[in-house]
Amino acid sequence: MRRGRTAATSVTAVSGHVCCVRLPPTASASLTNKRVCRARVEEPAERLGRQAATQLHEALVAVRRI
């Protein structure tokens, strides 16, 4: 996992699969922090993945109609 210098967590989601979840540097301070941050990050990341998949599907359906 690559550590970024930003305070925010960055998530990249492509077609329903989360490709990259980067935790802030402070998250690696201890195992407890890592567990807490993972718990906070996983759910939104999954939601983002589903949103991306839904949008991709809707776009493909719209293109087929044209």
mmCIF file of C-alpha atoms in Angstrom:
data_model
loop_
_atom_site.group_PDB
_atom_site.id
_atom_site.type_symbol
_atom_site.label_atom_id
_atom_site.label_comp_id
_atom_site.label_asym_id
_atom_site.label_seq_id
_atom_site.Cartn_x
_atom_site.Cartn_y
_atom_site.Cartn_z
ATOM 1 C CA MET A 1 0.000 0.000 0.000
ATOM 2 C CA ARG A 2 1.309 3.420 -0.941
ATOM 3 C CA ARG A 3 1.060 6.125 1.666
ATOM 4 C CA GLY A 4 -0.006 9.593 0.577
ATOM 5 C CA ARG A 5 0.655 12.888 2.321
ATOM 6 C CA THR A 6 -2.953 14.044 2.192
ATOM 7 C CA ALA A 7 -5.186 13.968 5.239
ATOM 8 C CA ALA A 8 -8.125 12.677 3.220
ATOM 9 C CA THR A 9 -8.572 9.069 2.223
ATOM 10 C CA SER A 10 -8.582 8.561 -1.532
ATOM 11 C CA VAL A 11 -10.550 5.782 -3.144
ATOM 12 C CA THR A 12 -10.519 4.791 -6.792
ATOM 13 C CA ALA A 13 -13.426 2.651 -7.945
ATOM 14 C CA VAL A 14 -13.724 1.131 -11.417
ATOM 15 C CA SER A 15 -16.720 -0.921 -12.588
ATOM 16 C CA GLY A 16 -17.775 -2.030 -9.127
ATOM 17 C CA HIS A 17 -14.338 -2.976 -7.824
ATOM 18 C CA VAL A 18 -12.314 -0.817 -5.490
ATOM 19 C CA CYS A 19 -8.864 -0.564 -7.039
ATOM 20 C CA CYS A 20 -7.062 1.550 -4.500
ATOM 21 C CA VAL A 21 -7.818 2.610 -0.948
ATOM 22 C CA ARG A 22 -5.154 4.911 0.434
ATOM 23 C CA LEU A 23 -5.219 5.657 4.144
ATOM 24 C CA PRO A 24 -3.864 8.920 5.532
ATOM 25 C CA PRO A 25 -0.333 8.726 7.036
ATOM 26 C CA THR A 26 -1.730 9.067 10.570
ATOM 27 C CA ALA A 27 -3.639 5.811 10.053
ATOM 28 C CA SER A 28 -0.402 3.819 10.078
ATOM 29 C CA ALA A 29 0.549 5.066 13.554
ATOM 30 C CA SER A 30 -0.720 1.889 15.211
ATOM 31 C CA LEU A 31 -2.551 -1.355 14.449
ATOM 32 C CA THR A 32 -5.599 -0.079 16.307
ATOM 33 C CA ASN A 33 -5.726 2.992 14.087
ATOM 34 C CA LYS A 34 -5.367 0.806 10.989
ATOM 35 C CA ARG A 35 -8.299 -1.360 12.056
ATOM 36 C CA VAL A 36 -10.466 1.662 12.850
ATOM 37 C CA CYS A 37 -9.602 3.365 9.548
ATOM 38 C CA ARG A 38 -10.214 0.211 7.526
ATOM 39 C CA ALA A 39 -13.613 -0.181 9.155
ATOM 40 C CA ARG A 40 -14.471 3.412 8.264
ATOM 41 C CA VAL A 41 -13.115 3.196 4.714
ATOM 42 C CA GLU A 42 -14.466 -0.170 3.533
ATOM 43 C CA GLU A 43 -18.170 0.655 3.550
ATOM 44 C CA PRO A 44 -17.947 3.970 1.607
ATOM 45 C CA ALA A 45 -15.485 2.354 -0.795
ATOM 46 C CA GLU A 46 -17.967 -0.435 -1.530
ATOM 47 C CA ARG A 47 -20.738 2.100 -1.962
ATOM 48 C CA LEU A 48 -18.588 4.122 -4.393
ATOM 49 C CA GLY A 49 -17.847 0.933 -6.318
ATOM 50 C CA ARG A 50 -21.540 0.118 -6.623
ATOM 51 C CA GLN A 51 -22.319 3.692 -7.714
ATOM 52 C CA ALA A 52 -19.636 3.545 -10.405
ATOM 53 C CA ALA A 53 -20.939 0.188 -11.635
ATOM 54 C CA THR A 54 -24.515 1.505 -11.731
ATOM 55 C CA GLN A 55 -23.491 4.639 -13.637
ATOM 56 C CA LEU A 56 -21.456 2.581 -16.104
ATOM 57 C CA HIS A 57 -24.401 0.238 -16.659
ATOM 58 C CA GLU A 58 -26.823 3.157 -17.163
ATOM 59 C CA ALA A 59 -24.429 4.760 -19.661
ATOM 60 C CA LEU A 60 -24.116 1.504 -21.635
ATOM 61 C CA VAL A 61 -27.893 1.080 -21.726
ATOM 62 C CA ALA A 62 -28.307 4.691 -22.923
ATOM 63 C CA VAL A 63 -25.729 4.175 -25.687
ATOM 64 C CA ARG A 64 -27.492 1.015 -26.889
ATOM 65 C CA ARG A 65 -30.779 2.935 -27.199
ATOM 66 C CA ILE A 66 -29.247 5.514 -29.562
#
